[in-house]
Tab-separated table of C-alpha atoms and ligand atoms in Angstrom:
chain	number	residue	atom	x	y	z
A	1	MET	CA	0.000	0.000	0.000
A	2	LYS	CA	1.260	3.468	-0.868
A	3	LYS	CA	2.352	5.626	2.038
A	4	GLN	CA	0.151	8.426	3.414
A	5	ILE	CA	2.119	11.642	3.285
A	6	THR	CA	1.608	14.953	5.058
A	7	VAL	CA	3.620	17.979	3.992
A	8	ILE	CA	3.710	20.733	6.613
A	9	GLY	CA	4.181	24.224	5.157
A	10	SER	CA	2.878	25.262	1.725
A	11	GLY	CA	5.690	27.562	0.626
A	12	TYR	CA	7.906	27.006	-2.426
A	13	VAL	CA	9.436	23.733	-1.258
A	14	GLY	CA	6.355	22.303	0.461
A	15	THR	CA	3.918	23.016	-2.368
A	16	THR	CA	6.266	21.626	-5.022
A	17	THR	CA	6.914	18.487	-2.941
A	18	SER	CA	3.172	17.963	-2.311
A	19	ALA	CA	2.254	18.421	-5.969
A	20	LEU	CA	4.989	16.114	-7.293
A	21	LEU	CA	4.229	13.317	-4.823
A	22	ALA	CA	0.476	13.600	-5.456
A	23	THR	CA	0.978	13.449	-9.251
A	24	SER	CA	3.189	10.379	-8.714
A	25	GLY	CA	0.244	8.593	-7.072
A	26	TYR	CA	0.813	9.145	-3.347
A	27	SER	CA	-1.983	10.340	-1.130
A	28	VAL	CA	-0.775	13.735	0.057
A	29	THR	CA	-2.155	16.275	2.510
A	30	ALA	CA	-0.700	19.773	2.515
A	31	LEU	CA	-0.964	21.128	6.064
A	32	ASP	CA	-0.694	24.881	6.559
A	33	ILE	CA	-1.906	27.333	9.197
A	34	ASP	CA	-2.746	29.943	6.545
A	35	PRO	CA	-6.433	29.430	5.508
A	36	GLN	CA	-5.836	31.463	2.349
A	37	LYS	CA	-3.128	29.074	1.128
A	38	VAL	CA	-5.263	26.060	2.025
A	39	ALA	CA	-8.216	27.465	0.051
A	40	THR	CA	-5.998	28.324	-2.938
A	41	ILE	CA	-4.550	24.798	-3.130
A	42	ASN	CA	-7.976	23.182	-2.689
A	43	SER	CA	-9.244	25.330	-5.569
A	44	GLY	CA	-6.557	23.726	-7.765
A	45	LYS	CA	-4.098	26.618	-7.809
A	46	SER	CA	-0.608	27.371	-6.533
A	47	PRO	CA	-0.251	30.103	-3.878
A	48	PHE	CA	2.650	31.581	-5.956
A	49	PHE	CA	3.878	31.514	-9.539
A	50	GLU	CA	6.050	28.559	-10.548
A	51	ARG	CA	5.866	27.159	-14.059
A	52	GLY	CA	3.804	23.948	-14.216
A	53	LEU	CA	2.727	23.992	-10.574
A	54	ASN	CA	-0.877	25.132	-11.124
A	55	GLU	CA	-1.333	22.223	-13.546
A	56	LEU	CA	0.084	19.669	-11.073
A	57	ILE	CA	-2.106	20.966	-8.249
A	58	THR	CA	-5.218	20.939	-10.446
A	59	TYR	CA	-4.378	17.345	-11.398
A	60	GLY	CA	-3.790	16.229	-7.793
A	61	ILE	CA	-7.018	17.826	-6.565
A	62	SER	CA	-9.071	16.354	-9.433
A	63	LYS	CA	-7.618	12.846	-8.862
A	64	LYS	CA	-8.133	13.273	-5.090
A	65	THR	CA	-4.465	12.426	-4.373
A	66	LEU	CA	-3.926	15.964	-3.045
A	67	SER	CA	-5.832	18.017	-0.516
A	68	ALA	CA	-4.956	20.886	1.796
A	69	THR	CA	-6.039	21.504	5.370
A	70	SER	CA	-5.249	23.378	8.564
A	71	ASN	CA	-6.484	20.513	10.708
A	72	THR	CA	-3.580	18.880	12.566
A	73	ASP	CA	-5.634	15.717	13.215
A	74	ASN	CA	-4.501	14.627	9.777
A	75	LEU	CA	-1.025	13.970	11.195
A	76	LYS	CA	-2.365	10.874	12.996
A	77	GLU	CA	-2.769	9.050	9.659
A	78	ALA	CA	0.582	9.999	8.145
A	79	ASP	CA	3.348	7.436	7.534
A	80	ILE	CA	5.769	10.098	6.313
A	81	ILE	CA	5.706	13.758	7.344
A	82	PHE	CA	7.685	16.454	5.559
A	83	SER	CA	8.569	19.633	7.409
A	84	CYS	CA	8.873	22.505	4.923
A	85	VAL	CA	8.240	25.568	7.095
A	86	GLY	CA	10.114	28.853	6.902
A	87	THR	CA	13.152	29.963	8.874
A	88	PRO	CA	12.979	33.779	8.809
A	89	ASP	CA	16.050	35.865	9.687
A	90	ASN	CA	16.766	36.928	13.250
A	91	PRO	CA	18.109	40.487	13.484
A	92	ASP	CA	21.665	39.068	13.976
A	93	GLY	CA	21.515	37.083	10.705
A	94	SER	CA	20.910	33.700	12.362
A	95	PRO	CA	17.793	31.760	11.288
A	96	ASN	CA	14.741	31.902	13.545
A	97	LEU	CA	13.877	28.271	14.337
A	98	LYS	CA	10.539	28.969	16.036
A	99	TYR	CA	8.417	27.351	13.296
A	100	ILE	CA	10.805	24.398	12.994
A	101	LYS	CA	10.468	23.692	16.724
A	102	ASP	CA	6.680	24.219	16.674
A	103	VAL	CA	6.358	21.622	13.889
A	104	ALA	CA	8.510	19.082	15.745
A	105	ARG	CA	6.358	19.507	18.885
A	106	LEU	CA	3.174	19.157	16.829
A	107	VAL	CA	4.402	15.964	15.174
A	108	ALA	CA	5.565	14.538	18.514
A	109	GLN	CA	2.061	15.189	19.868
A	110	TYR	CA	-0.046	13.859	16.959
A	111	ALA	CA	1.951	11.485	14.743
A	112	LYS	CA	1.956	7.740	15.264
A	113	PRO	CA	5.041	6.040	16.697
A	114	GLY	CA	7.449	4.986	13.945
A	115	ALA	CA	6.267	7.662	11.505
A	116	VAL	CA	9.142	9.102	9.470
A	117	PHE	CA	9.744	12.816	9.991
A	118	VAL	CA	11.592	14.366	7.043
A	119	GLN	CA	13.174	17.761	7.602
A	120	LYS	CA	13.316	19.671	4.304
A	121	SER	CA	13.693	23.156	5.761
A	122	THR	CA	17.213	24.536	5.792
A	123	VAL	CA	18.485	24.454	9.374
A	124	PRO	CA	21.847	25.147	11.037
A	125	VAL	CA	24.055	22.125	11.610
A	126	GLY	CA	23.172	20.501	14.942
A	127	THR	CA	19.433	21.303	14.760
A	128	GLY	CA	18.361	17.748	13.908
A	129	GLN	CA	20.152	16.293	16.906
A	130	LYS	CA	18.200	18.686	19.149
A	131	LEU	CA	14.874	17.953	17.429
A	132	LYS	CA	15.421	14.209	17.859
A	133	GLU	CA	15.031	14.777	21.583
A	134	VAL	CA	11.538	16.222	20.922
A	135	LEU	CA	10.552	13.509	18.422
A	136	LYS	CA	11.196	10.513	20.637
A	137	ASP	CA	8.666	8.178	18.950
A	138	GLN	CA	9.223	9.230	15.338
A	139	ILE	CA	12.244	8.688	13.107
A	140	TYR	CA	14.159	11.830	12.167
A	141	VAL	CA	15.537	12.242	8.626
A	142	SER	CA	17.333	15.287	7.284
A	143	ASN	CA	16.641	15.614	3.554
A	144	PRO	CA	17.797	19.012	2.307
A	145	GLU	CA	16.185	20.481	-0.787
A	146	PHE	CA	18.229	21.625	-3.793
A	147	LEU	CA	15.507	22.814	-6.180
A	148	ARG	CA	15.648	26.335	-7.561
A	149	GLU	CA	12.652	28.622	-7.854
A	150	GLY	CA	11.740	29.091	-11.501
A	151	SER	CA	12.879	25.566	-12.419
A	152	ALA	CA	11.487	23.727	-9.397
A	153	ILE	CA	9.737	20.946	-11.315
A	154	LEU	CA	12.590	20.113	-13.669
A	155	ASP	CA	15.113	20.302	-10.801
A	156	SER	CA	12.983	17.883	-8.768
A	157	ILE	CA	12.511	15.237	-11.439
A	158	LEU	CA	16.024	15.517	-12.897
A	159	TYR	CA	17.930	15.905	-9.641
A	160	ASP	CA	21.747	15.545	-9.400
A	161	ARG	CA	21.609	14.024	-5.950
A	162	ILE	CA	19.429	13.228	-2.981
A	163	VAL	CA	21.039	13.768	0.389
A	164	ILE	CA	19.614	11.749	3.252
A	165	GLY	CA	20.895	12.311	6.757
A	166	CYS	CA	19.635	9.463	8.881
A	167	GLU	CA	20.699	6.822	11.352
A	168	ASP	CA	17.902	4.400	10.411
A	169	PRO	CA	18.521	2.596	7.072
A	170	VAL	CA	14.869	1.524	6.685
A	171	ALA	CA	13.603	5.111	7.004
A	172	ALA	CA	16.362	6.324	4.672
A	173	LYS	CA	15.223	3.804	2.046
A	174	GLN	CA	11.578	4.880	2.411
A	175	VAL	CA	12.548	8.481	1.686
A	176	GLU	CA	14.743	7.491	-1.259
A	177	VAL	CA	11.862	5.485	-2.783
A	178	LEU	CA	9.654	8.608	-2.793
A	179	PHE	CA	12.150	10.502	-4.946
A	180	HIS	CA	12.766	7.520	-7.227
A	181	THR	CA	9.004	7.296	-7.736
A	182	ILE	CA	8.855	10.982	-8.677
A	183	HIS	CA	11.730	10.391	-11.120
A	184	LYS	CA	9.986	7.352	-12.644
A	185	ASN	CA	6.913	9.554	-13.184
A	186	SER	CA	8.937	12.274	-14.964
A	187	GLU	CA	7.196	11.865	-18.306
A	188	LYS	CA	3.741	11.920	-16.741
A	189	ILE	CA	4.616	14.973	-14.614
A	190	LEU	CA	5.892	16.926	-17.624
A	191	LYS	CA	2.803	15.942	-19.608
A	192	VAL	CA	0.482	17.151	-16.827
A	193	CYS	CA	2.475	20.400	-16.615
A	194	ASP	CA	2.380	20.769	-20.385
A	195	MET	CA	6.129	21.268	-20.319
A	196	PRO	CA	8.421	20.159	-23.158
A	197	PHE	CA	10.281	16.913	-22.718
A	198	PRO	CA	14.029	17.708	-22.384
A	199	GLY	CA	15.346	14.943	-24.682
A	200	ASN	CA	15.933	11.652	-22.888
A	201	ILE	CA	15.171	11.716	-19.184
A	202	PRO	CA	18.557	10.975	-17.573
A	203	LYS	CA	18.951	8.306	-14.905
A	204	ALA	CA	18.024	9.278	-11.347
A	205	GLY	CA	20.833	11.138	-9.576
A	206	LYS	CA	22.968	9.668	-6.817
A	207	THR	CA	21.708	9.126	-3.294
A	208	LEU	CA	24.120	10.083	-0.562
A	209	THR	CA	23.261	8.711	2.858
A	210	VAL	CA	25.191	10.548	5.544
A	211	SER	CA	24.914	11.648	9.166
A	212	ILE	CA	22.249	14.202	10.085
A	213	ASN	CA	24.910	16.820	10.856
A	214	SER	CA	26.647	16.287	7.506
A	215	ALA	CA	23.340	16.534	5.613
A	216	GLU	CA	22.554	19.848	7.318
A	217	LEU	CA	25.998	21.220	6.559
A	218	ILE	CA	25.885	19.999	2.922
A	219	LYS	CA	22.788	22.126	2.307
A	220	VAL	CA	24.082	25.463	3.563
A	221	THR	CA	27.571	24.837	2.199
A	222	ALA	CA	26.190	24.208	-1.295
A	223	ASN	CA	24.305	27.517	-1.251
A	224	ALA	CA	27.260	29.364	0.302
A	225	PHE	CA	29.602	28.038	-2.391
A	226	LEU	CA	27.235	29.119	-5.179
A	227	ALA	CA	26.956	32.577	-3.577
A	228	LEU	CA	30.756	32.669	-3.415
A	229	LYS	CA	30.985	31.892	-7.142
A	230	ILE	CA	28.627	34.778	-7.964
A	231	SER	CA	30.509	37.242	-5.740
A	232	PHE	CA	33.794	36.058	-7.239
A	233	ALA	CA	32.435	36.755	-10.745
A	234	ASN	CA	31.170	40.163	-9.589
A	235	SER	CA	34.603	41.046	-8.133
A	236	ILE	CA	36.414	40.109	-11.341
A	237	ALA	CA	33.715	42.015	-13.286
A	238	GLN	CA	34.866	45.209	-11.553
A	239	LEU	CA	38.415	44.520	-12.690
A	240	ALA	CA	37.162	43.734	-16.204
A	241	ASP	CA	35.452	47.154	-16.269
A	242	LYS	CA	38.738	48.867	-15.416
A	243	THR	CA	40.811	46.864	-17.915
A	244	ASP	CA	38.442	46.827	-20.880
A	245	ALA	CA	37.979	43.060	-20.723
A	246	ASP	CA	34.546	41.395	-20.998
A	247	ILE	CA	33.523	39.368	-17.934
A	248	THR	CA	31.325	37.058	-20.041
A	249	GLU	CA	34.306	36.145	-22.209
A	250	VAL	CA	36.507	35.734	-19.137
A	251	MET	CA	34.042	33.417	-17.400
A	252	ASP	CA	33.420	31.467	-20.633
A	253	GLY	CA	37.189	31.008	-20.754
A	254	ILE	CA	37.621	29.770	-17.211
A	255	GLY	CA	34.346	27.838	-17.214
A	256	LEU	CA	35.673	25.443	-19.835
A	257	ASP	CA	38.084	24.137	-17.220
A	258	THR	CA	36.063	21.207	-15.881
A	259	ARG	CA	37.570	21.758	-12.440
A	260	ILE	CA	35.852	25.168	-12.359
A	261	GLY	CA	32.697	24.862	-14.515
A	262	ARG	CA	30.713	27.723	-16.059
A	263	SER	CA	27.569	27.804	-13.933
A	264	PHE	CA	26.884	30.510	-11.335
A	265	LEU	CA	29.681	32.692	-12.704
A	266	ASN	CA	27.385	35.238	-14.355
A	267	ALA	CA	28.175	38.724	-13.130
A	268	SER	CA	25.023	40.625	-12.209
A	269	ARG	CA	23.424	43.084	-9.781
A	270	GLY	CA	24.028	40.387	-7.166
A	271	TYR	CA	22.104	37.482	-5.718
A	272	GLY	CA	18.863	37.759	-3.762
A	273	GLY	CA	15.938	35.562	-2.788
A	274	GLY	CA	14.904	33.613	0.250
A	275	CYS	CA	17.965	31.333	0.255
A	276	PHE	CA	21.446	32.644	-0.586
A	277	PRO	CA	21.444	35.807	1.600
A	278	LYS	CA	19.874	33.927	4.539
A	279	ASP	CA	21.980	30.786	4.203
A	280	VAL	CA	25.223	32.766	3.964
A	281	SER	CA	24.429	34.837	7.062
A	282	GLY	CA	23.213	31.684	8.840
A	283	LEU	CA	26.455	29.866	8.049
A	284	ILE	CA	28.506	32.813	9.298
A	285	SER	CA	26.527	32.870	12.526
A	286	THR	CA	26.855	29.076	13.060
A	287	ALA	CA	30.605	29.401	12.497
A	288	VAL	CA	30.798	32.213	15.067
A	289	ASP	CA	28.956	29.989	17.575
A	290	HIS	CA	31.699	27.401	17.086
A	291	GLY	CA	34.574	29.912	17.203
A	292	VAL	CA	35.288	29.687	13.455
A	293	ASN	CA	35.814	32.842	11.402
A	294	LEU	CA	34.390	32.427	7.894
A	295	GLY	CA	36.015	35.599	6.551
A	296	ILE	CA	35.546	34.337	2.996
A	297	MET	CA	31.755	34.444	3.407
A	298	HIS	CA	31.899	37.942	4.924
A	299	ALA	CA	33.765	39.022	1.780
A	300	ALA	CA	31.139	37.382	-0.465
A	301	THR	CA	28.358	39.224	1.382
A	302	GLU	CA	30.195	42.525	1.154
A	303	VAL	CA	30.656	42.224	-2.625
A	304	ASN	CA	27.004	41.245	-3.051
A	305	THR	CA	25.662	44.125	-0.971
A	306	ALA	CA	27.752	46.590	-2.976
A	307	MET	CA	26.607	45.473	-6.464
A	308	PRO	CA	23.430	47.628	-6.874
A	309	GLY	CA	25.444	50.710	-5.834
A	310	TYR	CA	28.303	49.752	-8.160
A	311	ILE	CA	25.909	49.556	-11.128
A	312	LEU	CA	24.196	52.853	-10.291
A	313	HIS	CA	27.620	54.465	-9.982
A	314	LYS	CA	28.439	53.258	-13.516
A	315	LEU	CA	25.174	54.834	-14.711
A	316	GLN	CA	25.973	58.107	-12.928
A	317	SER	CA	29.287	58.307	-14.756
A	318	LYS	CA	27.299	58.508	-18.038
A	319	THR	CA	24.339	60.675	-17.059
A	320	GLU	CA	22.602	62.722	-14.370
A	321	ILE	CA	19.943	60.685	-12.598
A	322	GLU	CA	17.879	63.374	-10.861
A	323	GLY	CA	14.628	64.181	-12.657
A	324	LYS	CA	15.191	61.516	-15.330
A	325	LYS	CA	12.491	59.055	-16.346
A	326	ILE	CA	13.988	55.600	-15.801
A	327	ALA	CA	12.409	52.214	-16.584
A	328	VAL	CA	13.357	49.360	-14.247
A	329	LEU	CA	12.573	46.040	-15.926
A	330	GLY	CA	12.201	43.139	-13.515
A	331	LEU	CA	11.476	43.144	-9.778
A	332	ALA	CA	11.645	39.431	-8.871
A	333	PHE	CA	14.951	38.226	-7.396
A	334	LYS	CA	15.391	36.149	-10.545
A	335	SER	CA	13.363	35.260	-13.625
A	336	GLY	CA	10.773	32.472	-13.562
A	337	THR	CA	9.327	33.383	-10.169
A	338	SER	CA	7.082	35.977	-8.543
A	339	ASP	CA	9.313	35.933	-5.436
A	340	THR	CA	10.724	39.355	-4.548
A	341	ARG	CA	12.408	38.521	-1.232
A	342	LYS	CA	15.721	40.388	-0.886
A	343	SER	CA	15.550	41.262	-4.553
A	344	PRO	CA	18.423	43.493	-5.725
A	345	ALA	CA	16.059	44.687	-8.478
A	346	ILE	CA	13.805	46.324	-5.856
A	347	GLU	CA	16.864	47.838	-4.211
A	348	ILE	CA	17.910	49.361	-7.552
A	349	ALA	CA	14.422	50.822	-8.149
A	350	ASN	CA	14.238	52.291	-4.636
A	351	ARG	CA	17.756	53.731	-4.725
A	352	LEU	CA	17.083	55.411	-8.065
A	353	THR	CA	13.952	56.995	-6.566
A	354	ASP	CA	15.969	58.214	-3.557
A	355	MET	CA	18.399	59.754	-6.052
A	356	GLY	CA	15.512	61.757	-7.591
A	357	ALA	CA	14.792	59.600	-10.649
A	358	LEU	CA	11.183	59.175	-11.856
A	359	VAL	CA	10.996	55.391	-11.877
A	360	THR	CA	8.514	53.205	-13.733
A	361	ALA	CA	8.936	49.525	-12.912
A	362	TYR	CA	7.531	46.372	-14.466
A	363	ASP	CA	7.788	42.648	-13.824
A	364	PRO	CA	5.851	39.993	-15.771
A	365	GLN	CA	4.950	38.084	-12.563
A	366	ALA	CA	6.053	40.061	-9.513
A	367	ASN	CA	4.342	43.496	-9.782
A	368	ASP	CA	1.934	42.691	-6.924
A	369	GLU	CA	4.470	41.013	-4.651
A	370	ALA	CA	6.960	43.844	-5.125
A	371	LYS	CA	4.518	46.658	-4.357
A	372	PRO	CA	4.788	46.690	-0.531
A	373	ASP	CA	8.607	46.967	-0.744
A	374	LEU	CA	8.719	49.635	-3.442
A	375	ASN	CA	8.940	53.346	-2.722
A	376	PRO	CA	5.333	54.599	-3.236
A	377	LYS	CA	6.627	57.183	-5.727
A	378	ILE	CA	7.476	54.360	-8.158
A	379	ILE	CA	4.905	53.819	-10.893
A	380	ILE	CA	4.196	50.143	-11.563
A	381	ALA	CA	3.513	49.622	-15.263
A	382	PRO	CA	1.073	46.953	-16.504
A	383	SER	CA	3.266	45.929	-19.464
A	384	PHE	CA	6.850	45.899	-20.741
A	385	LYS	CA	5.993	48.410	-23.464
A	386	GLN	CA	4.287	50.811	-21.069
A	387	ALA	CA	7.268	50.662	-18.688
A	388	LEU	CA	9.640	51.651	-21.500
A	389	ASN	CA	7.372	54.399	-22.806
A	390	GLY	CA	9.301	57.673	-22.828
A	391	SER	CA	12.142	56.471	-20.580
A	392	VAL	CA	15.518	58.135	-20.909
A	393	VAL	CA	17.310	55.184	-19.314
A	394	THR	CA	16.244	51.518	-19.114
A	395	ILE	CA	17.690	49.143	-16.527
A	396	ILE	CA	17.270	45.381	-16.962
A	397	ALA	CA	17.210	44.284	-13.313
A	398	THR	CA	15.879	40.722	-13.754
A	399	ASP	CA	16.643	38.550	-16.770
A	400	TRP	CA	13.128	37.629	-17.904
A	401	PRO	CA	13.186	36.191	-21.469
A	402	GLU	CA	10.796	38.897	-22.718
A	403	PHE	CA	13.416	41.553	-21.909
A	404	ALA	CA	16.410	39.517	-23.092
A	405	ASN	CA	14.734	38.479	-26.362
A	406	ALA	CA	13.225	41.871	-27.289
A	407	SER	CA	14.892	43.446	-30.314
A	408	PRO	CA	17.103	46.520	-29.845
A	409	GLN	CA	14.639	48.239	-32.176
A	410	PHE	CA	11.816	47.604	-29.670
A	411	TYR	CA	13.847	49.377	-26.984
A	412	SER	CA	14.766	52.333	-29.161
A	413	ASP	CA	11.219	52.686	-30.580
A	414	ASN	CA	9.674	52.905	-27.106
A	415	MET	CA	12.314	54.835	-25.164
A	416	SER	CA	12.917	58.535	-25.524
A	417	GLY	CA	16.615	58.184	-24.585
A	418	LYS	CA	19.340	55.786	-25.655
A	419	LEU	CA	20.919	54.413	-22.488
A	420	ILE	CA	20.465	50.744	-21.555
A	421	VAL	CA	21.878	49.369	-18.303
A	422	ASP	CA	22.020	45.590	-18.499
A	423	ALA	CA	22.382	44.711	-14.807
A	424	MET	CA	22.017	40.986	-15.646
A	425	ASN	CA	24.359	40.874	-18.678
A	426	CYS	CA	21.555	39.191	-20.600
A	427	LEU	CA	21.476	41.347	-23.746
A	428	ASN	CA	23.716	41.103	-26.792
A	429	LYS	CA	26.018	44.100	-26.321
A	430	THR	CA	26.980	44.356	-30.015
A	431	ASP	CA	23.367	44.239	-31.249
A	432	ILE	CA	22.398	46.978	-28.783
A	433	GLN	CA	25.321	49.159	-29.852
A	434	ASN	CA	24.675	48.521	-33.564
A	435	ALA	CA	21.128	49.817	-33.033
A	436	GLY	CA	22.621	53.154	-31.928
A	437	LEU	CA	21.940	52.607	-28.218
A	438	THR	CA	24.492	53.017	-25.432
A	439	TYR	CA	25.139	49.799	-23.494
A	440	ILE	CA	26.274	49.583	-19.863
A	441	GLY	CA	26.803	46.064	-18.515
A	442	VAL	CA	28.454	44.586	-15.451
A	443	GLY	CA	32.111	43.987	-16.286
A	444	ARG	CA	31.599	44.376	-20.017
B	1	UGA	C1	19.117	28.401	-4.553
B	1	UGA	C2	19.953	27.176	-4.963
B	1	UGA	O1	20.429	27.336	-6.316
B	1	UGA	C3	19.127	25.888	-4.878
B	1	UGA	O2	19.944	24.762	-5.177
B	1	UGA	C4	18.572	25.767	-3.447
B	1	UGA	O3	17.732	24.622	-3.313
B	1	UGA	C5	17.747	27.013	-3.089
B	1	UGA	O4	18.592	28.187	-3.225
B	1	UGA	C6	17.257	26.875	-1.675
B	1	UGA	O5	18.078	26.843	-0.759
B	1	UGA	O6	16.049	26.667	-1.475
B	1	UGA	P1	17.219	29.908	-5.728
B	1	UGA	O7	17.434	30.851	-4.585
B	1	UGA	O8	15.827	29.507	-6.094
B	1	UGA	O9	18.028	28.533	-5.482
B	1	UGA	O10	17.818	30.596	-7.047
B	1	UGA	P2	19.196	30.547	-7.865
B	1	UGA	O11	18.900	30.132	-9.244
B	1	UGA	O12	20.245	29.801	-7.147
B	1	UGA	O13	19.580	32.107	-7.897
B	1	UGA	C7	19.905	32.836	-6.713
B	1	UGA	C8	20.332	34.250	-7.059
B	1	UGA	O14	21.615	34.262	-7.680
B	1	UGA	C9	19.402	34.991	-8.019
B	1	UGA	O15	19.222	36.311	-7.552
B	1	UGA	C10	20.153	34.962	-9.346
B	1	UGA	O16	19.805	36.038	-10.174
B	1	UGA	C11	21.602	35.065	-8.856
B	1	UGA	N1	22.616	34.519	-9.791
B	1	UGA	C12	22.636	33.200	-10.100
B	1	UGA	C13	23.593	35.357	-10.312
B	1	UGA	O17	23.612	36.568	-10.019
B	1	UGA	N2	24.570	34.844	-11.124
B	1	UGA	C14	24.607	33.520	-11.453
B	1	UGA	O18	25.532	33.112	-12.185
B	1	UGA	C15	23.613	32.687	-10.932
């Protein structure tokens, strides 16, 4: 008989996990305290934008393999319980584990003995060992998540690796089987999502079974290393600007070395989102607790924080900002999502407004989510074209395909000025220049 699964927390990770397991045939309950999220899922929709997720939820609800509730009684039936709740920042940069602890207490109170408790939320190393003391009758498994927003479904079915931190081999196997089942259902999942089939589906990735502490440290270290790569690229980009080199060419050159690799070396306005900034500051704070100085991560944070200012400084060297009509294209922290948490694009829009610019901003998915964080003087445009209309300067702050693929002619026809700041290095510099526009990139 297939396992009964409860997924606690209907954020990015929880909702994706629920939808994928339900489409793969498991009976899944999404448990969340927010009645709005519960109602949205039960109506067949995702509480946020992620390509393919609405379709999977609609499918799960219609086949009755997925339902959402706020009723904790449901935990009594569950064989496997996923914890996918948030870990907001404390003022000192450490993660706030209140929700994590609340969930563990709830599961200890309601779940049956022997149920498998799978921790998907990102937690500081050592957390699982403490939670095991709360969950005396259930089996604790650390199973960090590696999916990216914007490509969550593909990342989940075509994963590189599954990391399972667990001392109980039977529970570890049960968790591994869930992900193998999702992988085996790849074709069906893509069909339900109406997403193109990416050639042959590769074999399932490796499973690494390790200690709980190692699993927890693998998760934050992976994100910290990726953040380090981006800040490294952004540091060299500043040198490329001074030496008339092109950072894209430089990174293409070093990326061909298989020891280095090309990914996550794109210079930009810096990283944002709910993961990298929080995981880097969390890692620094864990290291401090253990008397270790992670100076390298302080440096990565410093470079990242400085990037919006660096780009605006480059713009200021070409033109006055005060009183100018400037279009900011993109508000999400990256393309493919409506998530605006710690988005450098919002920081750029707000800073320009503080500098006296008349900013019109537009994002294909994140206009509503961005609004509360934007300076109220900023006009939010309903379309790409309307955002550009009459702007003297355009800044590409998030690399949505509609901005990257628009012709240089489209920009020049709709703008009143000629200056394009490509804060994501996603446009073809030569094409922009050939169209008579002035191009400012990051390290180009
Ligand atoms: C990140 C990790 O990539 C996932 O593996 C992990 O599961 C997730 O955090 C998490 O911990 O939940 P995510 O934050 O969704 O995923 O997005 P990324 O694609 O990693 O991008 C993060 C930021 O880095 C974005 O602002 C993006 O624009 C920026 N970035 C990325 C660059 O500036 N340059 C690059 O070369 C790559």
